[in-house]
Amino acid sequence: MQQASWREFIRYISENKKNNSVINSILKQANPVEASDTEITLECDNDGARMYLERKKIIVELMLAEFFKKKLTASFTTRLVKDNKKELPLMGYTPPKEDAFIKAGLNPKYTFDNYAVSGSNQVAYAASQAVARNPGHLYNPLFFYGGVGVGKTHLAQAIAREILEGNAEKKVLFSAGDKFTNELIESIREKSQPKFRRKHRHLAILIIDDIQFIAGKVAVQEEFFHTFNEIVSAGGQIILTSDRPPSDIKNLEDRLRSRFSGGLIVDIQSPDFELKTAILLIKAKEKGIEIDIEAAKVIADNVGDAREIEGKLMSLYVKILGQKDRIDLDVVESFFQGQVDIRVKKINSADVMRIVCSFYNVKPSHIKSATRVEDIALPRQIIMYILRKELRLKLEEIADILRKKDHTTVMHGVDKIERKLLKDPVFKQEIDRIVSTLNQST
């Protein structure tokens, strides 16, 4: 199939009004990267578009058969590097540097350029850049820990990518902790341990993601101990990620705990509101999705981590395909309003006001006043938080209930409570008790 034929196919489906407008819109942005007499592989701009076409695979194949007068089996991939100005060839050429990234097990989307930085990850970002500039000398190992979706894997791979950008000949490997374990077990079963050791012990950079998975496995820890020592003694760099610091990894050998603690240990905290908004805007730009800043803020206000951010963005993108050219505030508010729990709807703003005021012994009239005294401001922000998170009210609605002129006051109030919840377990217990009381009152 030639590019000219594909363009003719796009023109054909565009003129055929009975076709699905959403499918048409996605296919216009797709590129045929491989084709034969019986099969065609279409490259999509993003995972959302790919997943949508996979769900509509039968319809796509019928459209192809109607135009090309033969049955074609369709498969779908996601474009690695988006460039709207170029038509990709059917058979691509992989540059040596990109080939090095693939061999190292790196994901092309993890770079320093698209990593958003704020107070919660600033130290980790600075340490990563320092290691990328001078691997094997400054912080060895470099150990990141934190919860899901805080950017540990992103930073670890960005370091490796930066190093390979400077020298594609360096031996670099990214491996998940469970994959390292499985490869070792397989090598023992196949009696091919020398091959396993040649692969892992002569690297310039070794990254193990979720290193906590090797804990409690005697043979794996033994192998990793020697791998660690050989790489470091040869001037190589070790980068590790985990969901907890070395001191909290149960069943980890003391000698490994000592090695892990001998470099730099960095805690990457959950992203704050500003960082979540920045991440969302970066993701949208990468995927060519137009989104209003106010809409981005609302999404960030309703999600917990970076992975959830991307999922919500793609869900919204699929929702507007063929209907709108951008994600706006109305679309986002409607999307989140539709996800409200039926049980929660029984609670109203008056219930929240009454129970929070009773808990903190303040009057509703004070809550709605302009005073910024801490004893009033904190309960007011808690009400904002509960109205937003539990009742899923719009920012403007909450501002109206509390007699605030600007919904950004509500946004900042909610963000302040979220931060306090992360840092203060006693405060979290208070909020949990208030929410529990609300639920029991319905």
XYZ file of C-alpha atoms in Angstrom:
442
model
C 0.000 0.000 0.000
C 1.349 3.400 -0.945
C 0.844 6.644 1.006
C -1.213 7.913 -1.941
C -3.643 5.010 -1.488
C -3.972 5.778 2.200
C -4.740 9.423 1.459
C -7.387 8.302 -1.024
C -8.873 6.038 1.645
C -9.056 8.966 4.090
C -10.738 11.113 1.452
C -13.200 8.281 0.753
C -14.271 7.789 4.375
C -14.522 11.560 4.894
C -16.984 11.847 2.044
C -18.997 8.848 3.231
C -21.404 10.461 5.730
C -22.671 7.149 7.120
C -19.301 6.380 8.732
C -18.600 6.973 12.432
C -17.260 10.547 12.761
C -15.070 9.651 15.758
C -13.389 6.777 13.908
C -12.914 9.017 10.871
C -11.256 11.680 13.026
C -8.780 9.220 14.557
C -7.976 7.503 11.253
C -7.139 10.885 9.695
C -4.377 11.273 12.262
C -3.108 7.697 11.879
C -0.305 6.482 9.611
C 0.075 3.062 7.935
C 3.547 1.920 9.044
C 3.366 -1.643 7.714
C 1.148 -3.151 5.052
C 0.806 -6.335 3.030
C -1.904 -7.928 0.904
C -3.658 -9.223 4.019
C -2.567 -7.016 6.940
C -2.107 -3.360 7.850
C -0.604 -1.748 10.949
C -1.820 1.742 11.797
C 0.226 4.052 14.000
C -1.851 6.324 16.263
C -0.927 9.611 17.932
C -1.542 8.318 21.462
C -2.703 5.384 23.566
C -6.257 6.737 23.825
C -6.691 6.741 20.050
C -5.086 3.294 19.750
C -7.350 1.770 22.416
C -10.430 3.316 20.810
C -9.583 1.836 17.392
C -8.868 -1.555 18.970
C -12.392 -1.527 20.435
C -13.758 -0.620 16.961
C -11.455 -3.033 15.092
C -14.293 -4.809 13.246
C -15.725 -1.517 11.969
C -12.284 -0.317 10.824
C -11.677 -3.570 8.945
C -15.070 -3.292 7.242
C -14.215 0.263 6.140
C -10.851 -0.927 4.779
C -12.428 -3.866 2.954
C -15.062 -1.608 1.386
C -12.432 0.713 -0.088
C -9.575 -1.676 -0.952
C -11.952 -4.434 -2.157
C -10.213 -7.093 -0.063
C -10.074 -8.264 3.519
C -7.355 -6.574 5.586
C -6.557 -7.493 9.190
C -5.860 -4.285 11.119
C -3.540 -3.855 14.109
C -2.679 -0.652 15.951
C 0.401 0.857 17.602
C 1.204 4.138 19.303
C 3.490 6.693 17.707
C 6.803 7.000 19.577
C 7.679 10.473 18.356
C 4.889 12.724 17.207
C 5.573 15.001 14.248
C 2.482 16.370 12.561
C 4.516 17.924 9.759
C 5.936 14.672 8.407
C 4.397 11.601 6.868
C 6.157 8.558 8.266
C 7.417 5.997 5.757
C 5.861 2.562 5.651
C 9.135 0.911 6.594
C 11.074 2.976 9.131
C 14.780 3.271 9.885
C 15.843 3.140 13.539
C 18.789 5.471 14.285
C 21.659 3.963 16.334
C 20.835 6.159 19.350
C 17.182 5.088 19.376
C 18.331 1.494 19.015
C 20.500 1.959 22.132
C 17.482 3.230 24.064
C 15.443 0.184 23.032
C 18.211 -2.271 23.956
C 18.526 -0.605 27.353
C 14.825 -1.176 28.005
C 14.015 2.540 28.154
C 10.632 4.093 27.487
C 10.956 7.006 25.010
C 8.486 9.163 26.948
C 10.711 9.397 30.042
C 13.044 12.382 29.580
C 14.240 15.335 31.658
C 12.521 17.704 29.227
C 9.026 16.459 30.071
C 9.557 16.012 33.825
C 7.676 18.636 35.834
C 9.486 19.907 38.947
C 8.177 21.377 42.196
C 9.022 21.248 45.893
C 8.000 17.600 46.228
C 10.631 16.313 43.756
C 13.174 19.131 43.405
C 15.948 17.321 45.313
C 15.436 14.132 43.308
C 15.531 16.067 40.036
C 18.756 17.911 40.965
C 20.426 14.654 42.064
C 19.362 12.955 38.827
C 20.897 15.653 36.667
C 24.106 15.521 38.695
C 24.372 11.742 38.210
C 23.581 12.046 34.487
C 26.476 14.504 34.103
C 28.934 12.446 36.156
C 27.757 8.826 36.537
C 29.543 6.540 38.972
C 31.119 9.303 41.036
C 28.659 11.479 42.950
C 25.822 9.408 44.394
C 26.287 5.671 44.059
C 23.832 4.138 44.408
C 21.145 6.746 43.808
C 18.079 5.439 45.633
C 14.588 6.904 44.993
C 11.621 5.927 47.102
C 7.993 7.039 47.214
C 4.425 6.015 46.431
C 2.837 5.100 43.124
C 2.953 7.718 40.384
C 5.428 10.157 41.977
C 7.961 9.926 39.125
C 10.618 7.484 40.378
C 10.762 5.455 37.172
C 10.607 8.588 35.020
C 13.675 10.120 36.689
C 15.664 6.876 36.715
C 15.099 6.360 32.986
C 15.739 10.032 32.199
C 19.223 9.659 33.715
C 19.974 6.639 31.543
C 18.625 8.372 28.450
C 20.767 11.461 29.070
C 23.877 9.297 29.446
C 23.124 7.411 26.217
C 22.512 10.708 24.429
C 26.143 11.537 25.186
C 27.498 8.097 24.378
C 25.274 5.486 22.701
C 28.008 2.861 23.138
C 27.677 2.741 26.927
C 26.159 -0.443 28.312
C 22.953 0.537 30.073
C 20.120 -1.653 31.368
C 16.783 -0.862 32.974
C 15.124 -3.835 34.648
C 12.208 -4.278 37.014
C 12.978 -6.093 40.264
C 10.659 -8.969 39.399
C 12.167 -9.281 35.910
C 15.691 -9.454 37.362
C 14.426 -12.198 39.693
C 12.728 -14.170 36.924
C 15.758 -13.967 34.626
C 18.002 -15.282 37.378
C 15.642 -18.160 38.182
C 15.456 -19.017 34.493
C 19.264 -18.958 34.200
C 19.532 -21.359 37.159
C 16.982 -23.693 35.581
C 18.709 -23.531 32.187
C 22.198 -23.716 33.754
C 23.082 -20.464 31.979
C 24.191 -18.336 34.933
C 27.465 -17.266 33.243
C 25.392 -15.650 30.469
C 23.196 -13.905 33.055
C 26.289 -12.550 34.819
C 27.877 -11.325 31.588
C 24.694 -9.412 30.853
C 24.422 -7.717 34.251
C 27.897 -7.415 35.764
C 29.634 -5.477 32.985
C 27.239 -2.567 32.700
C 28.049 1.129 32.890
C 24.554 1.842 34.286
C 22.190 -0.596 35.994
C 18.713 0.537 37.019
C 16.511 -1.769 39.068
C 12.943 -0.562 39.414
C 11.086 -1.734 42.545
C 14.158 -3.264 44.143
C 12.039 -4.291 47.156
C 10.912 -7.356 45.166
C 14.265 -9.082 45.655
C 13.830 -9.035 49.461
C 13.406 -12.476 51.042
C 14.869 -14.271 48.010
C 18.257 -15.613 49.147
C 19.740 -16.597 45.771
C 18.566 -13.372 44.098
C 20.005 -11.184 46.855
C 23.285 -13.088 46.676
C 23.517 -12.536 42.917
C 22.564 -8.883 43.161
C 25.124 -8.272 45.905
C 27.940 -9.445 43.641
C 26.476 -7.636 40.619
C 26.306 -4.427 42.644
C 29.899 -4.751 43.831
C 31.340 -5.487 40.379
C 29.568 -2.579 38.688
C 30.478 -0.041 41.379
C 34.093 -1.199 41.664
C 34.435 -0.814 37.871
C 33.164 2.786 38.064
C 29.619 2.040 36.949
C 26.440 3.629 38.302
C 23.631 1.907 40.198
C 20.165 3.490 40.347
C 17.415 1.912 42.442
C 13.759 2.703 43.041
C 11.452 1.416 45.737
C 8.179 2.155 47.467
C 10.038 2.508 50.792
C 13.520 3.408 52.092
C 16.140 0.635 52.564
C 15.605 0.690 56.332
C 11.939 -0.304 55.853
C 12.418 -3.145 53.342
C 11.697 -6.311 55.292
C 13.788 -9.457 54.749
C 16.533 -7.490 52.981
C 20.019 -8.731 53.805
C 21.988 -6.353 56.037
C 24.887 -6.212 53.588
C 22.524 -5.039 50.825
C 20.787 -2.590 53.156
C 24.230 -1.185 53.946
C 25.123 -0.893 50.240
C 21.815 0.810 49.410
C 22.282 3.304 52.233
C 25.835 4.135 51.158
C 24.802 6.521 48.394
C 22.035 9.129 48.270
C 18.526 8.210 49.410
C 15.807 10.581 48.157
C 12.157 10.622 49.202
C 9.905 11.719 46.326
C 6.611 12.903 47.771
C 3.156 12.921 46.193
C 2.672 15.767 43.701
C 0.967 18.904 44.985
C -1.788 20.709 43.082
C 0.595 22.900 41.058
C 2.746 19.935 40.052
C -0.262 17.824 39.027
C -1.479 20.691 36.858
C 1.957 21.048 35.237
C 2.177 17.293 34.595
C -1.239 17.315 32.971
C -0.339 20.210 30.668
C 2.894 18.453 29.671
C 1.025 15.209 28.919
C -1.560 17.092 26.877
C 1.141 18.849 24.842
C 2.958 15.549 24.189
C -0.220 13.976 22.866
C -1.344 17.009 20.869
C -4.448 17.503 23.007
C -5.800 21.034 23.338
C -6.965 21.831 26.867
C -8.008 25.012 28.690
C -5.936 25.915 31.764
C -9.024 26.049 34.005
C -10.044 22.593 32.831
C -6.533 21.324 33.603
C -6.781 22.697 37.134
C -10.047 20.899 37.780
C -8.611 17.579 36.551
C -5.538 18.031 38.748
C -7.813 18.799 41.677
C -9.637 15.503 41.198
C -6.761 13.048 40.760
C -4.136 11.632 43.084
C -1.030 10.770 41.050
C 0.602 11.174 37.650
C -0.636 7.832 36.316
C -4.214 8.689 37.159
C -3.722 12.085 35.506
C -2.821 10.506 32.173
C -5.717 8.059 32.387
C -8.259 10.827 33.069
C -6.794 12.960 30.262
C -7.167 10.147 27.740
C -10.701 9.358 28.921
C -11.677 12.986 28.377
C -9.912 13.096 25.019
C -11.829 10.082 23.727
C -15.034 11.695 25.042
C -14.598 14.850 22.921
C -13.273 13.216 19.733
C -15.419 14.202 16.798
C -17.389 16.675 18.930
C -14.984 19.362 20.165
C -11.447 20.423 19.280
C -10.359 20.983 22.892
C -11.093 19.911 26.459
C -12.853 22.800 28.172
C -14.199 23.439 31.669
C -17.749 22.325 30.821
C -16.548 18.925 29.567
C -14.404 18.331 32.656
C -17.046 19.424 35.165
C -19.618 17.211 33.445
C -17.187 14.276 33.417
C -16.436 14.410 37.150
C -20.019 15.235 38.110
C -21.058 12.012 36.386
C -18.738 9.996 38.610
C -20.392 10.997 41.888
C -21.296 8.086 44.143
C -25.099 7.697 44.487
C -24.764 7.333 48.265
C -22.764 10.519 48.540
C -25.450 12.487 46.700
C -27.703 12.073 49.738
C -25.349 14.353 51.694
C -25.868 18.050 51.047
C -23.775 21.143 51.723
C -25.866 22.009 54.796
C -24.944 18.645 56.357
C -21.261 19.315 55.744
C -21.500 22.829 57.185
C -23.378 21.618 60.272
C -21.082 18.701 61.115
C -17.780 20.533 60.501
C -18.939 23.566 62.507
C -20.043 21.288 65.330
C -16.719 19.431 65.278
C -14.669 22.639 65.544
C -17.191 24.559 67.626
C -17.645 27.486 65.231
C -20.747 29.185 63.828
C -21.798 28.876 60.153
C -22.036 32.670 59.996
C -18.338 32.884 60.871
C -17.477 30.355 58.156
C -19.218 32.532 55.556
C -17.611 35.741 56.828
C -14.441 37.335 55.442
C -12.345 36.667 58.553
C -9.047 34.864 58.051
C -8.481 33.935 61.686
C -6.935 30.447 61.782
C -9.672 29.003 64.018
C -12.209 29.936 61.318
C -10.055 29.570 58.186
C -9.168 25.918 58.833
C -12.774 24.660 59.266
C -13.740 26.726 56.200
C -11.040 25.014 54.122
C -12.112 21.609 55.458
C -15.653 22.332 54.292
C -14.267 23.305 50.877
C -12.302 20.060 50.754
C -15.265 17.847 51.714
C -17.675 19.607 49.361
C -15.169 19.115 46.547
C -13.917 15.611 47.255
C -16.972 13.948 48.770
C -19.866 15.756 47.084
C -17.945 16.565 43.891
C -19.419 20.054 43.727
C -18.076 22.513 41.179
C -15.593 25.105 42.394
C -18.018 27.897 41.575
C -20.799 26.183 43.529
C -18.602 25.901 46.619
C -17.547 29.544 46.301
C -21.202 30.532 46.140
C -22.115 28.444 49.203
C -19.290 30.027 51.239
C -19.884 33.515 49.807
C -16.492 33.745 48.142
C -16.088 35.888 45.044
C -13.425 33.775 43.335
C -13.394 29.980 42.892
C -9.567 30.031 43.040
C -9.937 30.656 46.789
C -11.704 27.310 46.994
C -9.037 25.639 44.849
C -6.239 26.840 47.127
C -8.223 25.893 50.238
C -8.669 22.332 48.983
C -4.993 22.122 48.063
C -3.942 23.301 51.536
C -6.017 20.574 53.194
C -4.582 17.927 50.840
C -1.049 18.921 51.817
C -1.887 18.901 55.504
C -3.412 15.430 55.183
C -0.158 14.115 53.707
C 1.987 15.531 56.489
C -0.212 15.228 59.581
C -1.639 11.756 60.414
C -3.555 13.139 63.428
C -5.280 15.684 61.188
C -6.108 12.911 58.701
C -7.826 10.978 61.492
C -9.938 14.074 62.245
C -11.051 14.380 58.628
C -11.782 10.653 58.444
C -13.990 10.946 61.538
C -15.875 13.904 60.035
C -16.468 12.066 56.738
C -17.520 8.945 58.611
C -20.020 11.007 60.620
C -21.382 12.475 57.383
C -21.835 9.037 55.827
C -23.626 7.739 58.923
C -25.994 10.712 58.862
C -27.442 9.748 55.455
